[in-house]
Coordinates of C-alpha atoms and ligand atoms in Angstrom, one line a residue:
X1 CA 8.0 -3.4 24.0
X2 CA 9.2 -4.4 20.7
X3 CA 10.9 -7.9 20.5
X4 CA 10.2 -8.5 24.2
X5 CA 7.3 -10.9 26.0
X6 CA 5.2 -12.8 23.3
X7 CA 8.0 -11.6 20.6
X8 CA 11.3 -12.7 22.5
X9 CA 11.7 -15.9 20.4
X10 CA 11.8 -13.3 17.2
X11 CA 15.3 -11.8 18.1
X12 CA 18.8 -13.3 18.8
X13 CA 20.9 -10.7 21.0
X14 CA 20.3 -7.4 18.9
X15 CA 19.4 -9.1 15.4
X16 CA 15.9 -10.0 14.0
X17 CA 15.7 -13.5 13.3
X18 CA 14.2 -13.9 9.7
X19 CA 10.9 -16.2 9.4
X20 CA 11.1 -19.5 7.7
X21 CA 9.4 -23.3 8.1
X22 CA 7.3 -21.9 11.5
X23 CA 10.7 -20.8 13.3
X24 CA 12.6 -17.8 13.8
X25 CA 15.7 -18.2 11.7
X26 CA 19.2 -16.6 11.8
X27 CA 20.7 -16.3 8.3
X28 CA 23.7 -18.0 7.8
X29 CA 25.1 -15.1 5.5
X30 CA 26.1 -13.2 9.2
X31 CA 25.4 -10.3 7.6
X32 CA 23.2 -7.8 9.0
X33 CA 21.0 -4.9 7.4
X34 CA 20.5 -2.1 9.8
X35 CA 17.7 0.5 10.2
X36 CA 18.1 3.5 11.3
X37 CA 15.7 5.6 13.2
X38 CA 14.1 8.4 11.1
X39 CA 13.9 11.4 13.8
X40 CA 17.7 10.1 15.5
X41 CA 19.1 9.1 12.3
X42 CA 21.1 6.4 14.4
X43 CA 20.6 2.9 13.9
X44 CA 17.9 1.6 15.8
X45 CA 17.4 -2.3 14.6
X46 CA 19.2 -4.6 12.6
X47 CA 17.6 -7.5 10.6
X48 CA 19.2 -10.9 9.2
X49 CA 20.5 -10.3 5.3
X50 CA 19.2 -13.8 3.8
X51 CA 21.1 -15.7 1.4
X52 CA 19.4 -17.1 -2.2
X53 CA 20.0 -20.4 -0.8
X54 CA 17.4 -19.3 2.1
X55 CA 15.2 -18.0 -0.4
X56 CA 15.4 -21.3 -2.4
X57 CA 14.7 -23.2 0.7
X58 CA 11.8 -21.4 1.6
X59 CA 9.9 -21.3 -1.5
X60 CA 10.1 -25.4 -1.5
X61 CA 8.6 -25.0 2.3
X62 CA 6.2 -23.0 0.9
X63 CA 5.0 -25.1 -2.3
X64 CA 4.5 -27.8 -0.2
X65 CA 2.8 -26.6 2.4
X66 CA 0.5 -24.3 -0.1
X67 CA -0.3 -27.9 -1.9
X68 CA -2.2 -29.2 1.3
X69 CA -3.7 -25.7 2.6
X70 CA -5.3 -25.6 -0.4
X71 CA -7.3 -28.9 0.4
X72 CA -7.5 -27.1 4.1
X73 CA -11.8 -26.5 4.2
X74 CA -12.2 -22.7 3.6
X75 CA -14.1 -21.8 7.0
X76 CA -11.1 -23.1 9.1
X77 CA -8.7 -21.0 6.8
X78 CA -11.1 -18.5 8.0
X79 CA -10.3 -19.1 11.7
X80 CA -6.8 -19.0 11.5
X81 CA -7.1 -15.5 10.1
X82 CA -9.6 -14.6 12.4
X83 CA -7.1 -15.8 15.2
X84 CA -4.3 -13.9 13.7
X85 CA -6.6 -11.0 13.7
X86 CA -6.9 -11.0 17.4
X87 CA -3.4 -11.7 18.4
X88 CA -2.4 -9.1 16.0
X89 CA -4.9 -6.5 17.8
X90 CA -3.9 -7.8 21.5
X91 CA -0.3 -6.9 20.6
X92 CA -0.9 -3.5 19.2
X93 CA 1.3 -1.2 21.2
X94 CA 4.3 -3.2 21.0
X95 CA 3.9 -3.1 17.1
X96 CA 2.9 0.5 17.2
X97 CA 6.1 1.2 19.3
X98 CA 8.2 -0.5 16.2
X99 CA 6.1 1.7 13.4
X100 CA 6.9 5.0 15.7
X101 CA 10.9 3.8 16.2
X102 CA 11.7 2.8 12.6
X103 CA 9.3 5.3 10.3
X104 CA 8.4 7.7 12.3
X105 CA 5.1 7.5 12.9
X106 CA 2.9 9.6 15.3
X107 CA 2.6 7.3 18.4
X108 CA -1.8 7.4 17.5
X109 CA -1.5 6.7 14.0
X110 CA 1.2 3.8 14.4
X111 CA -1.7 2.3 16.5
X112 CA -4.5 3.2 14.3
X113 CA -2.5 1.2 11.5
X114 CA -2.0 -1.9 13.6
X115 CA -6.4 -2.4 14.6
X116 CA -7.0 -1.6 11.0
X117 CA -5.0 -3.9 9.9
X118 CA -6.6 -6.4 12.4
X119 CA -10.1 -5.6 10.9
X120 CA -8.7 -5.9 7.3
X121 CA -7.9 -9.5 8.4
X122 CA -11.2 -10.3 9.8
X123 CA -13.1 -8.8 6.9
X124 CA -10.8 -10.7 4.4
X125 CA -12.1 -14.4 6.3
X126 CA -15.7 -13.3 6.1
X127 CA -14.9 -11.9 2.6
X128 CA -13.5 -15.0 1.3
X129 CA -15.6 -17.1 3.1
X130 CA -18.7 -15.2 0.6
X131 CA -17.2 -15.4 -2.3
X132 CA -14.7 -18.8 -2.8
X133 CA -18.0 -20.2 -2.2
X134 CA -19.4 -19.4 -4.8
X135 CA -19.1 -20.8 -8.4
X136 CA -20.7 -20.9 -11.5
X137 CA -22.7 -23.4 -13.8
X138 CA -23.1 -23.1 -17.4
X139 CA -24.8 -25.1 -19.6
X140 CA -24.0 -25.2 -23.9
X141 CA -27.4 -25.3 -25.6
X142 CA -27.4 -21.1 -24.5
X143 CA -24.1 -20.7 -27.3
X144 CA -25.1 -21.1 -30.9
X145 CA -25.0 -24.9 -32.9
X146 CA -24.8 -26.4 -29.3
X147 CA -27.2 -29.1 -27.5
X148 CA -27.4 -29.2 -23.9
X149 CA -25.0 -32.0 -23.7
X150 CA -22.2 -30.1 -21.8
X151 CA -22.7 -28.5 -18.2
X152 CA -19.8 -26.7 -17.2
X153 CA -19.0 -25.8 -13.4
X154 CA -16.2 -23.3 -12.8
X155 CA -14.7 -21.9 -9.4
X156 CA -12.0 -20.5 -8.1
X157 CA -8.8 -22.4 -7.1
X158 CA -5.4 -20.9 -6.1
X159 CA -2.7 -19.2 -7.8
X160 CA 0.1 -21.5 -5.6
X161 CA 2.8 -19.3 -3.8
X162 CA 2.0 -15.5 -3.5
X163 CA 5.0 -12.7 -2.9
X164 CA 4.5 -9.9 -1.3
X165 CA 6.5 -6.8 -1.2
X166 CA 4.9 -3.4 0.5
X167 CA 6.3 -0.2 1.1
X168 CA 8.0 1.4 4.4
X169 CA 4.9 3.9 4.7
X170 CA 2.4 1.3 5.8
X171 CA 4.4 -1.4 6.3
X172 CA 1.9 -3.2 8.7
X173 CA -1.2 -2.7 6.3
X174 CA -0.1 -2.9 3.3
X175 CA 0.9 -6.0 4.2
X176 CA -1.9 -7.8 5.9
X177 CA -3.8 -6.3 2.4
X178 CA -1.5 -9.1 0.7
X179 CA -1.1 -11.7 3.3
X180 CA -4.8 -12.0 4.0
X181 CA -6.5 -12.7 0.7
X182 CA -3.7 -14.8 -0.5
X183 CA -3.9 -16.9 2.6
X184 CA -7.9 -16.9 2.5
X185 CA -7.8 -17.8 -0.8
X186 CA -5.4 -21.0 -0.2
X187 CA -2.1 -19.6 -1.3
X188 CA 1.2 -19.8 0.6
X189 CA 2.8 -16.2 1.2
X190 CA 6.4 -15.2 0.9
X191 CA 6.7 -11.8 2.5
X192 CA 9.7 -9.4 2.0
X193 CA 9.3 -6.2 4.6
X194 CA 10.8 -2.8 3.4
X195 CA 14.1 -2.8 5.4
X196 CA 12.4 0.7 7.2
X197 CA 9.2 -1.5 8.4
X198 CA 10.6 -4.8 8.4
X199 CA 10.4 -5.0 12.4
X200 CA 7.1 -3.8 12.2
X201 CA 6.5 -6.5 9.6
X202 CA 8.4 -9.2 11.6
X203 CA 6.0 -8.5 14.5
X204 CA 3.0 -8.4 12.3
X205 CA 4.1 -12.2 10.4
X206 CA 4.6 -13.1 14.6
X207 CA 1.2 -12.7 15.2
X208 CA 0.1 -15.5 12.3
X209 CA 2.7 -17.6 13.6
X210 CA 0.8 -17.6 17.0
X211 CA -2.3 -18.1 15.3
X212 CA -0.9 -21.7 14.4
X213 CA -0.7 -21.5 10.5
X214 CA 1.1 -24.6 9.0
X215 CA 4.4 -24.9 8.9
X216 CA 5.9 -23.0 5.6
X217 CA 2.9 -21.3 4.9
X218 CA 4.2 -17.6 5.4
X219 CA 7.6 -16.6 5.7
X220 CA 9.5 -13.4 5.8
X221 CA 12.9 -12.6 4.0
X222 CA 14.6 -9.7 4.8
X223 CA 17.5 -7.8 3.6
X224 CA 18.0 -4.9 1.2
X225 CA 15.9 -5.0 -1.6
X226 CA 18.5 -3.5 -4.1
X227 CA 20.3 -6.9 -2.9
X228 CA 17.7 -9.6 -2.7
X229 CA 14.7 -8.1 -4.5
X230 CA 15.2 -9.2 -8.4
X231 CA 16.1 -13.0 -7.1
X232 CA 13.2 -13.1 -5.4
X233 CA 10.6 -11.2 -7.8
X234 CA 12.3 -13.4 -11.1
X235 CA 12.2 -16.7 -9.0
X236 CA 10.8 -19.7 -10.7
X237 CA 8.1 -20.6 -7.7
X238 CA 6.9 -17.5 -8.2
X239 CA 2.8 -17.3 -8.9
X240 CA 2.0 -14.1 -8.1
X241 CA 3.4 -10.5 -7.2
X242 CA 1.7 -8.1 -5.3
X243 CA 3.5 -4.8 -4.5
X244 CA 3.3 -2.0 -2.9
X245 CA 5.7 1.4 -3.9
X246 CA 7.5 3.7 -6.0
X247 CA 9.2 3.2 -9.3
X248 CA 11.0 0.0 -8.2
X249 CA 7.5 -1.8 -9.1
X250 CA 8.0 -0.2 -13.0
X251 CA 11.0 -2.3 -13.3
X252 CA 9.9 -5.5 -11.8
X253 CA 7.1 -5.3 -14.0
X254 CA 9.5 -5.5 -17.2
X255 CA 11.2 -8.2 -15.7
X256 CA 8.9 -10.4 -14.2
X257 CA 7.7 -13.8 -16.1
X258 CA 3.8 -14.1 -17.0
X259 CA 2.3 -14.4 -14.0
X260 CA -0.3 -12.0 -12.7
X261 CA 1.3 -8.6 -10.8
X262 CA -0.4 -6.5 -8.7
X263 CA 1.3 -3.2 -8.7
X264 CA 0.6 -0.4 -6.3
X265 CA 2.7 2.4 -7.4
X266 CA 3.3 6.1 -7.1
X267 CA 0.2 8.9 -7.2
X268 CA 0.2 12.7 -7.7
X269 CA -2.9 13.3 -6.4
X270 CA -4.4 16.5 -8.1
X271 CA -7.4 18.1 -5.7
X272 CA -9.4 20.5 -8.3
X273 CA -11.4 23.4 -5.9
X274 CA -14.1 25.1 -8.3
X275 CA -15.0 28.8 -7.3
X276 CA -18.4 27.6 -5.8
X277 CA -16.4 25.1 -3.1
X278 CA -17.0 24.9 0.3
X279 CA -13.2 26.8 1.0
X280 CA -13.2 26.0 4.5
X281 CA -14.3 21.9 3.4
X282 CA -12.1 22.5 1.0
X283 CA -9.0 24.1 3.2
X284 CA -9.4 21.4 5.8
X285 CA -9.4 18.4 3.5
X286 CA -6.3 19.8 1.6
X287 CA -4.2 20.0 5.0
X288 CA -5.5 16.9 6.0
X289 CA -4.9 15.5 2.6
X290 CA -1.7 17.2 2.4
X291 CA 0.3 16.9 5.6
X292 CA -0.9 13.9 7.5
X293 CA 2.2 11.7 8.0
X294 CA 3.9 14.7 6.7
X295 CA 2.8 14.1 3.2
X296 CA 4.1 10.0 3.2
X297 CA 0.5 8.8 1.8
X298 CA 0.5 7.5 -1.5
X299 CA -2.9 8.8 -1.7
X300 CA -1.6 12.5 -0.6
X301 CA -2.8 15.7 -2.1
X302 CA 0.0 16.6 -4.2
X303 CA -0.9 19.4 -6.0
X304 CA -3.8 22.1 -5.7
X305 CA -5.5 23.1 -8.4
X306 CA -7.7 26.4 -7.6
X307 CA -9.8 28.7 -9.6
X308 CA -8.0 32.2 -9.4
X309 CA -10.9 34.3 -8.1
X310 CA -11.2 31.5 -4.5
X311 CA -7.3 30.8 -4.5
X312 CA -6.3 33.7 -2.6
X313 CA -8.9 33.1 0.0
X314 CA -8.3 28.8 0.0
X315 CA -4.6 29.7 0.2
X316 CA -5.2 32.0 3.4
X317 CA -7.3 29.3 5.3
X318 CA -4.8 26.8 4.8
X319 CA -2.0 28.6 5.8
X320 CA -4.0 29.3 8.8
X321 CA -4.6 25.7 9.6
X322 CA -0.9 25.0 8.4
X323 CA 0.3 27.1 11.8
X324 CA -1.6 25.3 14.2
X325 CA 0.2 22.2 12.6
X326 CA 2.6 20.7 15.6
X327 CA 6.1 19.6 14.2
X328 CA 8.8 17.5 16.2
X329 CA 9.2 13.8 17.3
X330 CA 6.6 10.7 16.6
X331 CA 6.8 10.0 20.0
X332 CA 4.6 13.0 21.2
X333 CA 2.2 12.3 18.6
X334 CA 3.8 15.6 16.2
X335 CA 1.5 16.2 13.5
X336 CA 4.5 16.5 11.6
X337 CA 7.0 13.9 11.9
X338 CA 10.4 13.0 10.1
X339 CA 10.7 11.8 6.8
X340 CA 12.0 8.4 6.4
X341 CA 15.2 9.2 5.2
X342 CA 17.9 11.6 4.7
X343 CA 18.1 10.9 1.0
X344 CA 14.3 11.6 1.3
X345 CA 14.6 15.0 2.6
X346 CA 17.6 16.0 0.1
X347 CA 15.0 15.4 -2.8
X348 CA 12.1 17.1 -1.3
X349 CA 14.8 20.1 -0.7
X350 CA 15.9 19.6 -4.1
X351 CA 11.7 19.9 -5.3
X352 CA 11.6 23.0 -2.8
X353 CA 14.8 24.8 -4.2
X354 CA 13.8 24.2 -7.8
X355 CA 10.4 25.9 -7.2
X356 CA 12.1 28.9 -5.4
X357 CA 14.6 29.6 -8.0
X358 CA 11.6 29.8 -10.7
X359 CA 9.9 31.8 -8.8
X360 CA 7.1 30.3 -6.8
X361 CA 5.6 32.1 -3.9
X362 CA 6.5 30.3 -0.5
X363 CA 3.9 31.4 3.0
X364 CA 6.1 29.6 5.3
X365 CA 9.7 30.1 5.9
X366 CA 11.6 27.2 4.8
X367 CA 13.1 25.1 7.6
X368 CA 15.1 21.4 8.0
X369 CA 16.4 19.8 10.6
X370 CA 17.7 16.8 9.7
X371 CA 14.9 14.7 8.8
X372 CA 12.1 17.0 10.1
X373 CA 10.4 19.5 7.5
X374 CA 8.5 22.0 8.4
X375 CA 5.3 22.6 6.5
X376 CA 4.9 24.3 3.8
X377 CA 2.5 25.1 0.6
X378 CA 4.1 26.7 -2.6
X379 CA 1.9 28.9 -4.2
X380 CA 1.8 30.6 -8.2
X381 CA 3.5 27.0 -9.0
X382 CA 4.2 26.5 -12.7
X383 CA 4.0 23.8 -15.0
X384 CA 8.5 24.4 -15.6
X385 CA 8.5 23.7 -11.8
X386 CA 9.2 20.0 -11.0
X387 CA 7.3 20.1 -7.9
X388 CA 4.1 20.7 -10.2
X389 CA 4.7 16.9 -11.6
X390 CA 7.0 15.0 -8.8
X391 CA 5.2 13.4 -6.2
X392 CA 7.7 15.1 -3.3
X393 CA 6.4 12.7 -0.3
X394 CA 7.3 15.3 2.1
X395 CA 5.1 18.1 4.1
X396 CA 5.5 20.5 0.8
X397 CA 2.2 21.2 -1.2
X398 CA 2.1 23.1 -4.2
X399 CA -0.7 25.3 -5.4
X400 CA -1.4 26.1 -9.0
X401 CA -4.0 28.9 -10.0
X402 CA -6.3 27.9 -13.0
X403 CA -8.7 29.7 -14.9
X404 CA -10.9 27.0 -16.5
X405 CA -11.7 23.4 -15.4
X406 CA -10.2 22.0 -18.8
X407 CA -7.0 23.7 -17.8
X408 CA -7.2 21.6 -14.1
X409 CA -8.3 18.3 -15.7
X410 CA -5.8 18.4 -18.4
X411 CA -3.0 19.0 -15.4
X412 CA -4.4 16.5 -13.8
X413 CA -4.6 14.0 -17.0
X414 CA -1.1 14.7 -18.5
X415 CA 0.8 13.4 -15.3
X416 CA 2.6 10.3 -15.3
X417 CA 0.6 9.1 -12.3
X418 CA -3.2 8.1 -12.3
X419 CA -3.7 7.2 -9.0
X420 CA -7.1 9.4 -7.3
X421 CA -8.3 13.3 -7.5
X422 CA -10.9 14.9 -5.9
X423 CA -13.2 17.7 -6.8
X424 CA -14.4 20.5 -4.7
X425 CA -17.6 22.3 -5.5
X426 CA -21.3 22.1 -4.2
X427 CA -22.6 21.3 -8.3
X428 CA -23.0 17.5 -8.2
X429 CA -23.7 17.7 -12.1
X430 CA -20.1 19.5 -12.1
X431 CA -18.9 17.3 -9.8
X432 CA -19.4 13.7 -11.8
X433 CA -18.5 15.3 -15.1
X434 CA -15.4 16.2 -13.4
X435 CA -14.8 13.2 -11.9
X436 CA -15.4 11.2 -15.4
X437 CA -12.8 13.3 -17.4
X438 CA -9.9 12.9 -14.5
X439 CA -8.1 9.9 -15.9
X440 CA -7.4 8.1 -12.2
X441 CA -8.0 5.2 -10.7
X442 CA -10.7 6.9 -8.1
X443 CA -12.2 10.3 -8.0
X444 CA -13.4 11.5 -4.0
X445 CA -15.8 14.2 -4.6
X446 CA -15.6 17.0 -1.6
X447 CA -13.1 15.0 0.3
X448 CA -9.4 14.4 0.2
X449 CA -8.3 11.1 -1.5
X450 CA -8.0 8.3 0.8
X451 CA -7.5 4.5 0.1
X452 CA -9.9 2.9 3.1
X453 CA -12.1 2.1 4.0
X454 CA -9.7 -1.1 2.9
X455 CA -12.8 -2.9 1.1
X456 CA -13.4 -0.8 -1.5
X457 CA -11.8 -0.8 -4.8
X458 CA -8.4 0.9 -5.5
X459 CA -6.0 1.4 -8.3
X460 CA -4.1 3.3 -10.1
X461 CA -3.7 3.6 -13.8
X462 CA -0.8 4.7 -15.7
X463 CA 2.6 4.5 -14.0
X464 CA 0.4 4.2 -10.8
X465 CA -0.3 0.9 -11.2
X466 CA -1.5 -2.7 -12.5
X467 CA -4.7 -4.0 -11.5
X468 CA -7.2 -3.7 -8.7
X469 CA -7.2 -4.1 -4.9
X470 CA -9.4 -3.9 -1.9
X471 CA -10.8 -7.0 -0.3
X472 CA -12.4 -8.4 -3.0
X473 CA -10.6 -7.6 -6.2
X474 CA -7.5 -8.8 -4.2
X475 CA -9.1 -12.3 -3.2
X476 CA -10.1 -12.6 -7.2
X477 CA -6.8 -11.5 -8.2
X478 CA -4.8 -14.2 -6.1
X479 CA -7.1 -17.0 -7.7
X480 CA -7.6 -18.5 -10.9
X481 CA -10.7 -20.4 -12.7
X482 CA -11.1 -23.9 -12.8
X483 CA -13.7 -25.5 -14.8
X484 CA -15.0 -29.0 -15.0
X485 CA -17.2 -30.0 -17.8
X486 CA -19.5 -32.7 -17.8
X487 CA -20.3 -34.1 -21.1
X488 CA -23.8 -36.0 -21.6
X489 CA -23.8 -38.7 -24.3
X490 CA -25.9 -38.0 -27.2
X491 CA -29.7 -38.0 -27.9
X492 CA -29.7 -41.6 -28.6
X493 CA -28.6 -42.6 -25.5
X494 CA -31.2 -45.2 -23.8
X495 CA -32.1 -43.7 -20.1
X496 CA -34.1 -46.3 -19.4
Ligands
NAP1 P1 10.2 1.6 -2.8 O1 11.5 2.3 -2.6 O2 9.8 1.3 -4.2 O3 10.2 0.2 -2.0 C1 9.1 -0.6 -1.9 C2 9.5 -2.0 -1.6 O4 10.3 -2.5 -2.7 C3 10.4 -2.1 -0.3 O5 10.1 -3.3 0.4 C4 11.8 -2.3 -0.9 O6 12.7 -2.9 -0.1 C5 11.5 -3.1 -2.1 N1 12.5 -3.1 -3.2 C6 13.5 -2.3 -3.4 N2 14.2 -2.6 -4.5 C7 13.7 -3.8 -4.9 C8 13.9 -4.7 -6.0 N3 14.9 -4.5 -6.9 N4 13.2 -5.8 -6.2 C9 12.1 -6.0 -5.3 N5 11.8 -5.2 -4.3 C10 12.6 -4.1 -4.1 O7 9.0 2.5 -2.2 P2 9.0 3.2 -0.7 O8 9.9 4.3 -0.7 O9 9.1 2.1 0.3 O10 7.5 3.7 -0.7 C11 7.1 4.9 -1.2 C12 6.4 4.8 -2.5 O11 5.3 3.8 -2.4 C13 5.7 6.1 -3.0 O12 6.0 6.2 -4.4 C14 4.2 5.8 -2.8 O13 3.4 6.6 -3.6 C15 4.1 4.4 -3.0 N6 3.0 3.8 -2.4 C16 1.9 3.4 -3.2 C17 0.7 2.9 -2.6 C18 -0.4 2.5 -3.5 O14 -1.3 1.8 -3.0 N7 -0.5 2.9 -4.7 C19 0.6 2.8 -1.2 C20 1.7 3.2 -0.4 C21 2.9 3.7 -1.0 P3 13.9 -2.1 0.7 O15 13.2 -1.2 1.7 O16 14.7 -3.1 1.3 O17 14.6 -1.3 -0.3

C-alpha cells in the first residue's frame, strides 16, 4: 500500500515529506499541494510545497556530495544502481498502486512502468560501466606542421548537479531515464516530480534511498511547478536540465543559462498507411498507437494519414477494434481510463467540438463523464480543423484522407512537432524513402511509434525537442570532455 511498510518514514500524518540530505523532510513553508485523483476528482494525496530556502539548501547538499561521488570508483556507482534497481522492482505494487490513484493508470500498465523502469536502471550501470570506461588517445604528428611531441588523453568527467523534471504521464520512467545516467555518470540529481506523479516519484526516489546512496546525492522538491519551477530551472548550481513535457520546456529553454538542456517535448505523431498496407497491421497498430493510456503517450498516433481508395476500409477495422475497447476506472485495468485532469478534458472537448462544427465525420457518439472519454476517431479531418495540428492527449484520433504521399509527408513535415511517424506499406524501397523525407526525430516502419525499448535513441526535432536520449546518448549528454595533454620535450632532448 502506498506510504505504508518500507515507505512509512516517507509520510507525516497525511502529507508527503519532501526528500533532502538522505531524510524525509517536512517543509517549513506548511503549505501543502494537493493531488487529486483523476477518475474521483477528489483529492487523494497532498505533498510538502518547499520553500527557495529548501531549494538553496539542497543544491549546497548536493554540490558537495556530487564533488566526492565523482571520485566514487565507477563499478560501485554501478552497484548502488543495481541495488536501487531491485528495491525498486521488490516494491512494485505499492508504487503501481500510487501511478493507478494519482494518474490513472490501468492497474497492469502502472506495474509494467515500475519493472521497466527497474531494468532501465540496471542497463544504465552496465551501460555506463562500458562506456565511462572508455577514453581516447590522440597523438599531434597526425594534424598538419605538428611533431609527435603532444599525446593527448581525453575522457569523460561529470557535468556536477543534474535537474530533473519529467512529466505526470510516466512519472516513474521518465524519471529513472534521468536519475540513472546522471548518477552513473557521477553527477548529483535534483529531482522535481509533476505534482500528478509526485507520490509515485517519492516512492520511486525511496527506493535509492534504501539502496544507501550518499547523503545529498538525490533529492526531491515538490510543489507546483507554476510556483517553484523557474527558481529551480534558473538556479545558479544548476549544470544540467533534463526534462520531460509540453510547452513549459519551450520557455525554460529561453530562460535557462548556457548549460546543456535536454528537452523532451510535445509530438503529433502522423502514421502515413499507403494503399498497399497491411490494413488490418495497420488498424491494430493505430488503436494501439492511438488509445493506449487513452491517448496520454507522447509518442501517440495523433493523426492518420490514409490513401483515399484503403481509408474507408482502415477506418471500418478500427472502428471495429475501437468497440471492443473497455472504458471506466484504472482500477479494473479499463483500456480506457481518465484523463489527468479536468482542464485536460475541457481542451480535448474543445479539439472535439471545433472538428464537429467544421464538419468532420464522427463513428462514435461523443460521450464525457467527468474525466472519462469515450473513444473516438474523427474522420474527413481538414487541415482548418485544429485537431489536424494539436496534439489533443485524449482517446480522440483524427483521420485525414490523402491522395498522394507528398500531400501526407508535407502534413506530416509542416507541424510544429517532429517527434516520430510511421509508415504503413509492404514496399520497403517506399518505406525508407518515406521515412527519409518525414522530418522527425524517428520513423517506425509498419508499427506504431513507441519510445522503448528505453536504449535506443530518441528525440524530437522542432518544438519536440533539444537533443538525444536513450541510455547512451543520455550518459554522454550528462558528461563533459576532459583532456590531459602530455607534452614531450623537443628532438634534442638527451634520452640517454
Ligand atoms: P507539463 O505541463 O509541461 O509539465 C511537465 C513538468 O514540468 C511537470 O513536472 C510540471 O510540474 C513542470 N513544470 C510546470 N511548470 C514549470 C515551470 N515553470 N518550470 C519548471 N517546471 C515546470 O507537461 P505534462 O502535462 O506533465 O506532460 C504532457 C506533455 O509531455 C505532453 O505534451 C507530452 O507530449 C509530453 N511528453 C513528452 C515526452 C517525450 O519524451 N518527448 C514524453 C512524455 C510526455 P507540475 O506538475 O507541478 O506543474
Amino acid at each position: 500500500m502506498a506510504g505504508k511498510g518500507v515507505f512509512k518514514d516517507m509520510i507525516d500524518g497525511e502529507v508527503y515529506k519532501y526528500y533532502a540530505d538522505g531524510e524525509w523532510k517536512r517543509s517549513a513553508s506548511g503549505g501543502t499541494v494537493s493531488i487529486l485523483n483523476p477518475s474521483t476528482r477528489k483529492p487523494q494525496y497532498k505533498v510538502q510545497a518547499c520553500t527557495q530556502d529548501e531549494v538553496n539548501k539542497i543544491f549546497d547538499s548536493a554540490k558537495a556530495a556530487q564533488k566526492l561521488w565523482a571520485k566514487t570508483p565507477l563499478w560501485k556507482r554501478a552497484e548502488a544502481l543495481h541495488r536501487a534497481a531491485a528495491i525498486l522492482k521488490e516494491n512494485k505494487v505499492a508504487i503501481a498502486e500510487a501511478l493507478v490513484k494519482e494518474v490513472a493508470k490501468p492497474q497492469k500498465d502502472a506495474v509494467t512502468e515500475v519493472v521497466r523502469s527497474g531494468d532501465l536502471i540496471s542497463y544504465t550501470a552496465e551501460e555506463g560501466i562500458r562506456i565511462l570506461s572508455e577514453g581516447k588517445f590522440l597523438v599531434s604528428d597526425s594534424f598538419p606542421g605538428n611533431d609527435r611531441n603532444k599525446l593527448c588523453m581525453s575522457s569523460k568527467i561529470p557535468l556536477g548537479v543534474v535537474l530533473a523534471i519529467p512529466p505526470f504521464n510516466y512519472p516513474v520512467n521518465l524519471a529513472v531515464s534521468k536519475i540513472g545516467p546522471a548518477l552513473i555518470a557521477g553527477n548529483a540529481l535534483v529531482l522535481k516530480p509533476p505534482t500528478q506523479g509526485a507520490v509515485s516519484c517519492l516512492h520511486m526516489v525511496h527506493c535509492f534511498h534504501l539502496a544507501g546512496f550518499p547523503k545529498g546525492l538525490i533529492s526531491a522538491v515538490t510543489g507546483k511547478g507554476s510556483e517553484i519551477g523557474d527558481f529551480l530551472t534558473m538556479h545558479p548550481m544548476v549544470n544540467c536540465i533534463s526534462f520531460t513535457g509540453g510547452d513549459t520546456g519551450i520557455a525554460i529553454a529561453r530562460k535557462a543559462s548556457m548549460i546543456p538542456l535536454q528537452m523532451e517535448l510535445g509530438g503529433k505523431d502522423a502514421c502515413i498507411v499507403l494503399e498497399d498496407a497491411d490494413l488490418d497491421l495497420a488498424a491494430s497498430n493505430i488503436v494501439k498507437g492511438g488509445y493506449s493510456y487513452s491517448g496520454q503517450r507522447c509518442t501517440a498516433v495523433k493523426v492518420v494519414l490514409a490513401f483515399e481508395s484503403i481509408a474507408d476500409m482502415l477506418v471500418a477495422k478500427v472502428n471495429a477494434k475501437i468497440a471492443k475497447l473497455t472504458v471506466g476506472p484504472p482500477e479494473e485495468d479499463s483500456d480506457i481510463t481518465p484523463v489527468v485532469s479536468e482542464s485536460s478534458a475541457n481542451f480535448i472537448e474543445g479539439l472535439v467540438k471545433d472538428a464537429r462544427e467544421k464538419g468532420a465525420k464522427f463513428h462514435q457518439e461523443w460521450k464525457r463523464d467527468g474525466n472519462l472519454i469515450w473513444p473516438v476517431l474523427i474522420d474527413h479531418v481538414r487541415p482548418d480543423m485544429r485537431i489536424a495540428w494539436e496534439e489533443p492527449f485524449g482517446p480522440v484520433l483524427p483521420v485525414i484522407r490523402i491522395k498522394t504521399v507528398e500531400e501526407g509527408i508535407h502534413h506530416c513535415n509542416a507541424n510544429n512537432f517532429g517527434l516520430q511517424g510511421c509508415v504503413f506499406t509492404k514496399d520497403i524501397n517506399k518505406a525508407i524513402m518515406i521515412a527519409d523525407a518525414m522530418e522527425t526525430g524517428t520513423v517506425q516502419i509498419n508499427s506504431a511509434p513507441a519510445r522503448g525499448p528505453d536504449h535506443f535513441p530518441f528525440q524530437g526535432i522542432r518544438d519536440s525537442g533539444i537533443g538525444s536520449q536513450g541510455i547512451t546518448n543520455s550518459i554522454n549528454m550528462m558528461t563533459k570532455i576532459k583532456s590531459t595533454v602530455i607534452n614531450l620535450p623537443g628532438a634534442s632532448y638527451q634520452m640517454g
